[in-house]
Amino acid sequence: MDNLESILSENRVFSPSPEFSDRARIGSRAAFDALVAEAERDFEGFWARLAREFVTWDTPFTQTLDDSNAPFFKWFADGRLNVSVNCIDRHLPAKADKTAIIGESDDGTVTHISYQELHDRVAKFANALKAQGIEKGDRVVIYLPMIPDATVAMLACARIGAIHSVVFGGFSAEALRDRINDTEAKLVITADGNMRGGKKVTLKGQVDKALEHGCPSVETVIMLEHLGGVPTGTSSAKEMTWAEAVDGQPAECEPVMVEAEHPLFILYTSGSTGKPKGIVHSSGGYLVNAAMTCSWVFDLNDDDVYWCTADVGWITGHTYVTYGPLALGVTQVVFEGVPTYPDGGRFWDMVERHKVSVFYTAPTAIRALMKLGDEVPNKYDLSSLRLLGTVGEPINPEAWVWYHQVIGGGRCPITDTWWQTETGAHAIAPIPGAIDLVPGSCTLPLPGIMADVVDDHGKKVPTESGGNLVIKRPWPSMLRTIWGDDERFKRTYFPDNLPGYYLAGDSARRDQDGYIWIMGRIDDVINVSGHRLGTMEVESALVAHPDVAEAAVVGRPHDVKGESIVAFVVVKGDRPQGDAAEAMVKTLRDWVTEQIGPIAKPDDIRFGDNLPKTRSGKIMRRLLRGIAKGEPPEGDTSTLENPAILEQLMGND
Ligand code: 6R9
């Protein structure tokens, strides 16, 4: 690490090594440029070719892109397929005995699931869902820990054309209830609980609470007896264990072939308003990009052991745990625990034991593990690694270089992948055998992804200037709509000022080589440990507390989490001070945990008599962001109605 400073100041370029490029799927800049040119020359032909290469169609499509009702684009619309067949059956019988999933639990128990076993488990569970009356198009909520059964549940839904909506196990009963009600799910799949970092987490209890508070659509709850528990719910929904549900079900289940546009899943993500958006993804187009990017960006091959550390509750766990890697028929690790249990060597120990070759994680995890010192990873044999990836937020060059040197031994390319719940799959990312890497940049858009940086009128901004990150043409795995809210979809992603462009919600700049540098969100979304949270969402939770009159939430830079949450709160009655303030902070932190989940818990809560507002009543968040960082207010404060409040919130009075 002695040369870290010099590397950073050199702004060094890391070119692909000949050893890597020689065996890579796309092994040179020329090969990459040829793909870019192909997509530009014959956009639809390019995607049609890839759709045929990466997906097995039951009925081949004849039309590639239908843009007649833009921005409600359709891809491969007259084609039919089944996603679970693409992820399992098409690998059989050739890969019947190949390990699909290496599951490792918190306590270190390891299970291997072959492609044949995966098939049988998915078929049985799909039959179980059918037995509970689930049909094509019905919504099923999955609220499970990060265990192979979550993947089984997702694929079982896909097998019968049911639309799953996975809710992250860290979300509270309230958040779960909102998602169940928004999707009007008929069935909920959960577990009694699980172990994380040696601690027990209950899931079924949250489902019970959600149902008690009213989820009229839910008819059935299936509970995996992961910790040996029994269902104890008191709602009117029918309850059964996973074992009961699959008891006697055959290990064959005829797949339901669906239209390419049939929704595969709904996944909620945060936006600018208090209500999370149900992002709808298609079956055909989604799978094309999921499989293609696993092949191009992760360069996955038959002999790879791949590990993505994301939870299935997030889009990364959908595309890069369940769908992409299984579509390619590779072996992957699924880990239930946390990186620091039993100690900070857990990830590296697992890389050594399972001989992981391609590893994908988030900058927040890299920064946290980097803090523990090089001696931790240095104890392990990491020589199986050949490619490293990151996702979720910009990676700072220091963490990038550490990941490259200490984890990757200087030999593994790092693919910094920019994408979103909405894009479905990687959109801007280096193709590792072809593209020179520069720490901190996600480099170039993938061939076929027409990303650019434009001003508020859609005009390309000059090199090195910041602007809106947009994608100028549709792509197969783009979101199709917001569940139940087409208008919001149009307004949010295809605003009138940008003609036909998809607005990502990030700001970015392009350098002289055309490399893209993500600068951050342009909306009120903050990124805590790679998880998107709307400031309005946290504010709505806070003001829902009976003692709170008003609240404003901002992000503050944090060296491990990327950003942390700071809340400015006005309570009803007198501003709490001393012990009363401390007690109120605890109450409100617990409250937010209950309303949304632990990830939304503010790190810092400050009380004021009021909030800094303009004369027209708008909260001046710019000032609050400065105060949160401990910086004296700068810039124009003349429009402020109540300047004295700044001193109070800074803690100076
Ligand atoms: C996949 C995922 C999307 C937002 C996105 C951006 C940020 C993701 C990034 C990145 C810089 C990267 N983001 N990857 N920023 N570099 N490589 O994270 O989806 O949870 O929807 O978040 O995350 O701000 O707009 P999602």
XYZ file of C-alpha atoms and ligand atoms in Angstrom:
679
model
C 0.000 0.000 0.000
C 3.066 2.311 0.125
C 2.519 3.363 -3.421
C -1.162 4.100 -2.931
C -0.711 7.846 -3.040
C 1.355 7.724 -6.182
C -1.184 5.495 -7.875
C -3.956 7.892 -7.001
C -2.103 10.946 -8.158
C -0.993 9.218 -11.351
C -4.618 8.559 -12.224
C -3.249 5.301 -13.537
C -4.924 3.348 -16.253
C -5.196 -0.410 -15.709
C -5.189 -2.178 -19.046
C -6.538 -5.716 -19.356
C -3.762 -8.266 -19.012
C -3.055 -10.522 -22.002
C -3.767 -13.557 -19.763
C -7.242 -12.250 -19.073
C -8.015 -10.950 -22.551
C -6.842 -14.097 -24.291
C -9.535 -16.202 -22.711
C -12.192 -13.492 -22.391
C -15.486 -13.552 -24.266
C -14.803 -10.081 -25.662
C -11.038 -9.891 -25.650
C -10.021 -6.608 -27.264
C -11.009 -2.998 -27.675
C -11.481 -3.697 -31.371
C -14.004 -6.451 -30.601
C -15.825 -4.063 -28.274
C -15.817 -1.263 -30.855
C -17.219 -3.663 -33.429
C -20.177 -4.418 -31.140
C -20.786 -0.717 -30.541
C -20.717 -0.138 -34.286
C -23.069 -3.051 -34.911
C -25.587 -1.642 -32.422
C -25.375 1.780 -34.035
C -25.694 0.461 -37.555
C -28.549 -1.950 -36.932
C -29.977 -1.364 -33.484
C -32.847 -3.826 -33.700
C -30.812 -6.440 -35.538
C -28.185 -6.260 -32.812
C -30.689 -6.896 -30.022
C -32.497 -9.574 -31.997
C -29.214 -11.407 -32.475
C -28.437 -11.287 -28.756
C -31.981 -12.272 -27.809
C -31.579 -15.402 -29.928
C -28.099 -16.102 -28.619
C -28.832 -15.795 -24.909
C -32.454 -16.888 -24.557
C -34.228 -20.080 -25.569
C -37.622 -19.178 -27.004
C -40.579 -21.513 -27.068
C -42.146 -19.404 -29.809
C -39.552 -17.344 -31.665
C -40.253 -13.617 -31.918
C -40.620 -11.935 -35.292
C -40.731 -8.351 -34.108
C -37.843 -6.926 -32.076
C -38.861 -3.484 -30.816
C -42.346 -2.034 -30.803
C -42.145 1.680 -30.040
C -45.619 2.557 -31.264
C -46.765 3.463 -27.755
C -43.572 5.024 -26.386
C -42.425 5.183 -23.646
C -44.289 1.921 -23.121
C -41.827 0.005 -25.246
C -42.283 -3.650 -26.102
C -39.493 -6.051 -26.944
C -39.764 -9.393 -28.730
C -43.513 -9.076 -28.125
C -44.756 -12.039 -30.173
C -42.140 -14.373 -28.702
C -42.991 -16.756 -25.880
C -40.710 -18.293 -23.304
C -40.466 -19.520 -19.770
C -37.741 -17.976 -17.648
C -37.342 -20.968 -15.330
C -36.812 -23.222 -18.351
C -34.022 -20.887 -19.435
C -32.452 -20.977 -15.977
C -32.811 -24.718 -15.370
C -34.302 -27.103 -17.926
C -32.167 -26.044 -20.833
C -29.060 -27.066 -18.846
C -30.463 -30.571 -18.409
C -29.525 -33.314 -18.711
C -26.014 -32.090 -19.595
C -25.521 -30.281 -16.296
C -27.774 -32.440 -14.115
C -24.980 -33.088 -11.629
C -23.297 -29.738 -11.880
C -23.652 -27.606 -8.760
C -25.977 -24.693 -9.395
C -25.869 -23.263 -5.895
C -23.404 -23.617 -3.055
C -25.397 -22.410 -0.085
C -23.502 -21.351 3.014
C -25.362 -20.452 6.166
C -24.372 -18.069 8.901
C -22.917 -20.867 11.036
C -20.873 -22.189 8.128
C -23.052 -25.126 7.082
C -22.572 -25.745 3.361
C -25.064 -27.363 0.981
C -24.625 -28.077 -2.710
C -27.660 -28.004 -4.975
C -27.213 -29.485 -8.434
C -29.101 -28.278 -11.490
C -31.240 -31.431 -11.320
C -32.046 -30.832 -7.656
C -32.827 -27.221 -8.403
C -35.200 -28.374 -11.118
C -36.956 -30.773 -8.771
C -37.269 -28.272 -5.962
C -38.594 -25.568 -8.263
C -41.084 -27.952 -9.877
C -42.390 -29.162 -6.517
C -42.753 -25.683 -5.185
C -44.399 -24.469 -8.392
C -46.911 -27.304 -8.009
C -47.447 -26.246 -4.404
C -48.230 -22.702 -5.530
C -50.676 -24.027 -8.104
C -52.329 -26.150 -5.422
C -52.962 -22.922 -3.509
C -54.736 -21.480 -6.519
C -51.879 -19.361 -7.869
C -52.177 -18.756 -11.590
C -50.440 -16.830 -14.295
C -50.432 -13.117 -13.479
C -51.169 -13.530 -9.749
C -48.778 -11.713 -7.444
C -46.746 -13.555 -4.835
C -44.727 -11.735 -2.188
C -41.456 -13.375 -1.153
C -40.080 -12.326 2.223
C -37.188 -14.693 2.817
C -33.610 -14.583 4.007
C -30.684 -14.839 1.604
C -30.902 -18.597 1.173
C -31.205 -20.853 -1.883
C -34.904 -21.346 -1.124
C -35.460 -17.707 -2.093
C -34.166 -18.497 -5.563
C -36.330 -21.635 -5.645
C -39.389 -19.546 -4.748
C -38.635 -16.950 -7.440
C -38.114 -19.567 -10.140
C -41.255 -21.441 -9.055
C -43.268 -18.267 -9.623
C -41.607 -17.817 -13.010
C -42.438 -21.405 -13.904
C -46.184 -20.809 -13.637
C -46.208 -17.193 -14.799
C -46.929 -15.768 -11.351
C -45.382 -12.337 -10.733
C -43.119 -12.253 -7.711
C -42.335 -9.296 -5.573
C -39.421 -9.937 -3.256
C -39.396 -7.778 -0.143
C -36.004 -7.429 1.543
C -35.989 -9.312 4.863
C -34.665 -6.184 6.600
C -37.861 -4.278 5.865
C -40.356 -3.876 8.679
C -43.911 -5.175 8.927
C -45.232 -1.777 7.852
C -43.057 -1.655 4.733
C -44.020 -5.249 3.971
C -47.715 -4.495 4.359
C -47.499 -1.528 1.962
C -45.864 -3.715 -0.681
C -48.314 -6.585 -0.205
C -51.212 -4.180 -0.559
C -49.788 -2.336 -3.549
C -49.299 -5.612 -5.443
C -52.512 -7.160 -4.023
C -50.577 -10.368 -3.502
C -52.578 -13.542 -2.937
C -49.794 -15.475 -1.326
C -46.815 -14.681 0.888
C -43.746 -16.907 1.144
C -41.658 -16.400 4.244
C -39.517 -18.207 6.807
C -39.810 -18.394 10.551
C -36.561 -16.491 10.721
C -32.862 -16.794 10.166
C -29.475 -16.232 11.705
C -27.302 -13.305 10.701
C -24.049 -12.606 12.450
C -24.983 -15.138 15.133
C -28.210 -13.267 15.888
C -31.706 -14.484 15.280
C -33.895 -12.433 12.952
C -37.640 -13.126 12.869
C -39.481 -12.891 9.612
C -42.768 -14.666 10.201
C -43.482 -12.342 13.129
C -43.290 -9.402 10.720
C -45.643 -11.127 8.293
C -48.095 -11.768 11.133
C -47.947 -8.107 12.097
C -48.406 -6.964 8.506
C -51.424 -9.229 8.098
C -52.923 -8.124 11.403
C -52.731 -4.534 10.170
C -54.706 -5.457 7.096
C -53.646 -7.235 3.921
C -57.030 -8.262 2.547
C -55.650 -9.791 -0.652
C -53.570 -12.464 1.100
C -55.180 -15.893 1.084
C -52.223 -18.095 1.950
C -48.946 -17.851 3.842
C -46.264 -20.479 3.273
C -43.574 -20.524 5.919
C -40.228 -22.196 5.496
C -39.316 -23.823 8.799
C -35.753 -22.580 8.514
C -35.145 -22.458 12.264
C -37.519 -25.320 13.014
C -40.428 -23.065 13.973
C -44.149 -23.612 13.471
C -46.596 -21.086 12.001
C -48.457 -19.147 14.659
C -50.243 -16.450 12.682
C -53.624 -15.241 13.818
C -54.864 -13.638 10.618
C -57.573 -15.160 8.464
C -55.038 -16.314 5.841
C -54.438 -20.024 5.497
C -51.060 -20.992 6.915
C -48.787 -23.895 6.134
C -45.146 -24.826 6.289
C -43.048 -25.177 3.151
C -42.770 -28.907 3.874
C -46.560 -29.239 4.063
C -46.984 -27.227 0.887
C -44.680 -29.456 -1.185
C -45.684 -32.720 0.471
C -46.708 -35.184 -2.224
C -46.083 -32.729 -5.070
C -44.376 -34.223 -8.126
C -40.905 -33.122 -9.188
C -42.206 -32.271 -12.635
C -44.184 -29.161 -13.446
C -45.171 -28.206 -16.949
C -43.821 -24.669 -17.474
C -46.293 -21.994 -18.497
C -45.019 -20.295 -21.614
C -45.611 -16.575 -21.337
C -45.416 -13.675 -23.772
C -42.061 -11.875 -23.696
C -43.757 -8.835 -22.166
C -45.437 -10.772 -19.367
C -44.209 -9.271 -16.069
C -41.628 -11.467 -14.380
C -41.489 -9.433 -11.203
C -42.233 -6.214 -9.382
C -39.510 -4.783 -7.189
C -39.995 -1.702 -5.029
C -37.440 1.045 -4.970
C -37.235 4.513 -3.509
C -37.877 7.673 -5.426
C -38.458 11.335 -4.745
C -41.773 10.925 -3.000
C -42.780 9.135 0.158
C -44.196 6.129 -1.651
C -41.794 3.516 -3.044
C -42.283 2.648 -6.688
C -43.111 -0.873 -7.842
C -40.739 -1.315 -10.779
C -42.173 -3.794 -13.288
C -39.832 -5.999 -15.323
C -40.638 -8.140 -18.335
C -39.759 -11.794 -18.901
C -38.052 -11.841 -22.312
C -36.205 -8.550 -22.559
C -35.132 -8.708 -18.933
C -33.618 -12.141 -19.354
C -31.731 -11.113 -22.495
C -29.776 -8.400 -20.695
C -29.411 -10.432 -17.495
C -27.727 -13.291 -19.346
C -25.819 -11.135 -21.800
C -24.236 -8.956 -19.118
C -23.232 -11.993 -17.046
C -21.442 -13.219 -20.113
C -19.895 -9.929 -21.249
C -19.246 -8.035 -18.037
C -18.501 -10.954 -15.712
C -17.104 -13.064 -18.531
C -18.748 -16.074 -16.873
C -17.733 -19.466 -18.174
C -18.651 -23.006 -17.374
C -15.748 -23.498 -14.987
C -16.273 -20.331 -12.972
C -17.393 -20.256 -9.370
C -19.272 -17.018 -9.100
C -20.330 -15.166 -5.995
C -22.501 -12.069 -5.772
C -22.940 -10.986 -2.158
C -26.178 -9.051 -2.724
C -29.442 -10.058 -1.082
C -32.310 -11.209 -3.315
C -34.323 -8.370 -1.818
C -32.519 -5.954 -4.149
C -32.295 -5.839 -7.914
C -28.702 -7.076 -7.798
C -29.924 -10.253 -6.141
C -32.551 -10.677 -8.864
C -30.354 -10.192 -11.912
C -26.981 -11.322 -10.601
C -27.973 -14.107 -8.201
C -31.151 -15.655 -9.514
C -31.617 -14.953 -13.186
C -28.354 -14.080 -14.963
C -25.944 -16.695 -13.581
C -28.505 -19.504 -13.722
C -29.419 -18.580 -17.296
C -25.752 -19.218 -18.115
C -25.665 -22.442 -16.116
C -22.777 -21.526 -13.841
C -22.024 -22.508 -10.246
C -22.589 -19.802 -7.683
C -22.303 -19.198 -3.972
C -25.328 -17.988 -1.991
C -24.441 -16.707 1.469
C -26.885 -16.161 4.287
C -24.606 -14.378 6.741
C -22.676 -11.136 7.086
C -19.090 -10.240 6.061
C -17.883 -9.740 9.629
C -19.086 -12.924 11.305
C -17.473 -14.847 12.895
C -14.778 -12.341 11.930
C -13.764 -9.917 9.199
C -12.125 -12.705 7.214
C -15.427 -14.422 6.393
C -15.630 -13.347 2.739
C -12.008 -14.228 2.071
C -12.298 -17.529 3.884
C -15.273 -18.380 1.675
C -13.429 -17.322 -1.473
C -10.628 -19.708 -0.483
C -12.877 -22.631 0.500
C -15.209 -22.440 -2.488
C -12.471 -21.378 -4.942
C -14.484 -18.378 -6.064
C -13.267 -16.993 -9.382
C -15.648 -14.090 -9.976
C -16.668 -11.980 -6.995
C -19.195 -9.128 -6.975
C -19.867 -6.877 -3.998
C -20.586 -3.279 -2.964
C -18.144 -0.457 -2.212
C -19.541 -0.138 1.317
C -18.463 -3.719 2.074
C -15.050 -3.126 0.504
C -14.509 0.000 2.592
C -15.616 -1.721 5.792
C -13.300 -4.697 5.174
C -10.431 -2.447 4.097
C -10.572 -0.775 7.511
C -9.725 -4.078 9.178
C -6.280 -4.032 7.590
C -4.480 -6.043 4.915
C -3.452 -8.740 7.357
C -6.986 -10.138 7.369
C -7.280 -10.986 3.640
C -3.561 -11.767 3.487
C -4.204 -14.832 5.658
C -6.210 -16.464 2.871
C -5.437 -17.961 -0.497
C -7.293 -15.725 -2.915
C -5.544 -17.032 -6.002
C -8.760 -18.517 -7.433
C -10.086 -14.995 -8.106
C -9.831 -13.742 -11.664
C -12.407 -10.949 -11.827
C -13.867 -8.556 -9.266
C -16.978 -6.410 -9.542
C -18.620 -3.588 -7.641
C -22.070 -2.054 -7.668
C -24.392 0.247 -5.823
C -22.569 3.536 -5.519
C -19.461 5.243 -6.796
C -16.323 3.505 -5.567
C -13.659 5.854 -4.289
C -10.249 5.297 -5.911
C -8.642 4.347 -2.596
C -11.070 1.455 -2.090
C -10.753 0.522 -5.774
C -6.975 0.265 -5.542
C -7.159 -1.729 -2.303
C -9.637 -4.144 -3.870
C -7.406 -4.470 -6.904
C -4.100 -4.939 -5.053
C -4.978 -6.685 -1.830
C -7.958 -8.807 -2.886
C -7.240 -9.170 -6.579
C -3.473 -9.525 -6.183
C -3.057 -6.915 -8.913
C -4.173 -9.445 -11.506
C -7.981 -9.216 -11.477
C -9.780 -6.593 -13.514
C -12.395 -4.650 -11.545
C -15.660 -4.061 -13.230
C -17.420 -1.072 -11.717
C -20.980 -1.613 -12.884
C -23.444 1.256 -13.087
C -27.065 0.294 -13.326
C -30.353 0.599 -11.454
C -33.443 -1.304 -10.414
C -34.996 0.356 -13.451
C -32.343 -0.650 -15.988
C -32.694 -4.302 -14.955
C -29.080 -5.095 -15.789
C -25.665 -3.464 -16.170
C -25.843 -0.442 -18.444
C -22.458 1.259 -18.060
C -19.567 -1.013 -17.140
C -16.169 -2.013 -18.427
C -16.002 -5.214 -20.430
C -13.021 -6.645 -18.613
C -11.014 -8.157 -21.455
C -11.449 -5.096 -23.634
C -11.586 -1.862 -21.696
C -8.846 0.032 -19.873
C -9.878 0.693 -16.285
C -9.616 3.976 -14.441
C -10.414 3.751 -10.710
C -13.634 5.592 -9.898
C -15.154 5.498 -13.385
C -17.693 2.935 -14.563
C -16.085 3.591 -17.987
C -18.191 3.149 -21.133
C -21.808 2.281 -21.882
C -22.288 -1.319 -22.957
C -22.821 -1.829 -26.677
C -26.492 -1.151 -27.435
C -26.990 1.085 -24.388
C -27.145 4.619 -25.737
C -26.175 6.439 -22.545
C -25.161 10.083 -22.599
C -24.852 13.147 -20.410
C -27.151 16.015 -21.354
C -28.385 19.343 -19.997
C -31.965 20.029 -18.923
C -33.019 20.473 -22.553
C -31.521 17.222 -23.748
C -28.432 18.801 -25.309
C -25.145 16.944 -24.890
C -22.964 18.760 -22.360
C -19.311 19.521 -23.124
C -16.614 17.093 -22.010
C -15.933 17.258 -18.272
C -19.179 19.155 -17.560
C -21.781 17.678 -15.276
C -25.264 16.911 -16.520
C -28.127 14.431 -16.485
C -27.344 10.828 -17.201
C -29.823 9.634 -19.820
C -30.296 6.641 -22.092
C -31.405 7.844 -25.484
C -32.942 4.666 -26.843
C -34.855 1.867 -25.154
C -33.141 -1.389 -24.251
C -34.653 -4.841 -23.640
C -34.365 -4.986 -19.836
C -35.693 -1.514 -19.148
C -38.531 -1.195 -16.653
C -41.933 -1.391 -18.308
C -43.883 0.797 -15.903
C -44.500 1.511 -12.239
C -47.016 -1.012 -10.975
C -50.434 0.622 -11.098
C -49.091 4.036 -12.034
C -48.326 4.560 -15.721
C -48.483 8.331 -15.289
C -45.823 8.370 -12.624
C -43.668 6.158 -14.840
C -43.886 8.664 -17.690
C -43.389 11.702 -15.485
C -40.431 10.260 -13.601
C -38.441 8.597 -16.351
C -39.515 10.326 -19.562
C -40.014 13.964 -18.556
C -41.264 16.403 -21.179
C -38.063 18.445 -21.299
C -35.996 15.482 -22.504
C -37.384 14.268 -25.816
C -37.826 10.515 -25.586
C -34.862 10.001 -23.295
C -34.841 7.785 -20.230
C -33.816 9.956 -17.268
C -31.760 7.912 -14.825
C -31.917 10.338 -11.910
C -28.124 10.471 -11.595
C -25.786 13.281 -12.525
C -22.610 12.380 -14.344
C -19.795 13.750 -16.475
C -17.870 12.365 -19.409
C -14.110 12.780 -19.678
C -12.043 13.239 -22.833
C -11.981 9.467 -23.412
C -15.757 9.296 -23.196
C -15.545 7.588 -19.802
C -18.490 8.247 -17.535
C -18.078 9.368 -13.939
C -21.200 9.136 -11.808
C -21.531 12.136 -9.522
C -24.645 11.278 -7.513
C -28.413 11.509 -7.542
C -30.222 14.555 -8.838
C -33.313 13.782 -6.825
C -33.956 13.418 -3.117
C -32.633 9.910 -3.016
C -29.759 9.052 -0.711
C -27.541 6.028 -0.947
C -26.849 4.347 2.385
C -24.512 1.359 2.077
C -25.549 0.991 -1.547
C -29.250 1.009 -0.681
C -31.501 3.612 -2.156
C -33.671 5.527 0.258
C -35.921 8.475 -0.435
C -35.504 11.335 2.012
C -39.280 11.821 1.720
C -39.831 8.216 2.697
C -37.938 8.721 5.949
C -39.638 12.074 6.496
C -43.071 10.515 6.046
C -42.158 7.874 8.598
C -40.995 10.515 11.091
C -44.047 12.741 10.764
C -46.269 9.723 11.222
C -45.082 9.683 14.851
C -47.679 11.380 17.066
C -45.113 13.710 18.697
C -43.554 14.952 15.471
C -44.792 18.111 13.776
C -42.297 18.372 10.955
C -39.169 16.665 9.710
C -36.520 17.107 7.043
C -34.004 14.443 6.154
C -30.703 14.815 4.312
C -27.689 12.643 3.538
C -24.268 13.266 5.042
C -21.070 11.761 3.567
C -19.932 8.714 5.547
C -16.627 6.968 5.019
C -18.014 3.422 5.091
C -21.698 3.740 4.248
C -21.226 6.331 1.522
C -23.985 8.418 3.049
C -25.682 8.430 6.418
C -29.061 9.832 7.353
C -29.448 13.043 9.324
C -32.931 14.125 10.409
C -34.010 17.577 11.538
C -37.158 17.304 13.582
C -39.665 19.745 15.019
C -41.752 18.163 17.756
C -45.187 19.193 18.915
C -44.773 21.295 22.056
C -41.384 22.468 23.343
C -38.113 21.530 21.714
C -36.679 18.647 23.781
C -33.299 19.257 25.416
C -30.839 17.237 27.489
C -32.172 13.871 28.660
C -35.548 14.469 27.053
C -33.838 15.003 23.699
C -31.835 11.816 24.105
C -34.927 9.826 24.950
C -36.753 11.305 21.976
C -33.863 10.424 19.640
C -34.088 6.808 20.741
C -37.862 6.768 20.365
C -37.678 8.151 16.850
C -34.872 5.850 15.738
C -36.886 2.857 16.935
C -39.960 4.283 15.275
C -38.275 4.615 11.866
C -36.935 1.077 12.226
C -40.460 -0.105 12.807
C -41.913 1.930 9.957
C -39.324 1.103 7.304
C -36.499 -1.035 8.671
C -33.076 -0.649 10.287
C -31.444 0.661 7.097
C -33.551 3.820 7.304
C -32.679 4.612 10.937
C -31.180 8.129 11.122
C -27.611 8.283 12.449
C -28.207 11.737 13.795
C -31.427 13.465 14.863
C -31.489 17.162 15.735
C -34.367 19.128 17.152
C -35.286 22.665 16.218
C -38.088 25.075 17.018
C -38.669 25.066 13.290
C -36.834 24.355 10.025
C -35.037 26.760 7.697
C -37.621 27.786 5.132
C -38.008 30.240 2.331
C -40.736 32.811 2.624
C -42.841 30.642 0.386
C -42.481 27.810 2.889
C -39.987 25.530 1.123
C -37.493 23.781 3.348
C -33.969 24.805 2.329
C -32.328 21.422 2.148
C -29.121 22.852 0.753
C -28.591 24.580 4.097
C -29.505 21.473 6.043
C -26.988 19.413 4.088
C -24.283 21.919 5.093
C -25.365 21.896 8.722
C -25.401 18.105 8.757
C -21.757 18.135 7.681
C -20.935 20.674 10.391
C -20.227 23.382 7.861
C -21.376 26.921 8.515
C -24.169 27.916 6.139
C -22.798 29.325 2.949
C -24.400 30.804 -0.109
C -27.524 32.835 -0.153
C -29.548 32.813 3.046
C -31.377 36.048 2.301
C -34.553 34.294 1.236
C -34.716 32.555 4.581
C -37.697 33.449 6.668
C -36.121 32.542 10.003
C -32.297 32.909 9.850
C -31.842 32.350 13.586
C -32.834 28.715 13.190
C -29.505 27.934 11.539
C -27.582 28.658 14.722
C -29.982 26.514 16.694
C -29.661 23.529 14.362
C -25.879 23.891 14.355
C -26.111 23.447 18.109
C -24.718 26.893 18.858
C -27.480 28.120 21.075
C -27.935 -1.787 -9.006
C -28.400 -0.802 -8.005
C -29.344 2.640 -8.342
C -28.519 3.866 -8.020
C -28.027 4.579 -9.255
C -26.772 5.255 -8.728
C -26.210 4.232 -7.749
C -25.396 2.030 -8.670
C -23.362 2.516 -9.239
C -23.974 3.677 -8.736
C -22.047 4.877 -9.113
C -21.989 2.611 -9.670
N -25.239 3.333 -8.381
N -24.268 1.515 -9.176
N -23.316 4.853 -8.675
N -21.384 3.812 -9.589
N -21.319 1.551 -10.136
O -27.660 -0.386 -7.149
O -29.706 -0.411 -8.148
O -30.616 0.073 -5.842
O -31.784 0.841 -7.944
O -29.668 1.919 -7.168
O -27.341 3.479 -7.307
O -27.106 6.418 -8.049
O -29.001 5.485 -9.732
P -30.516 0.577 -7.223
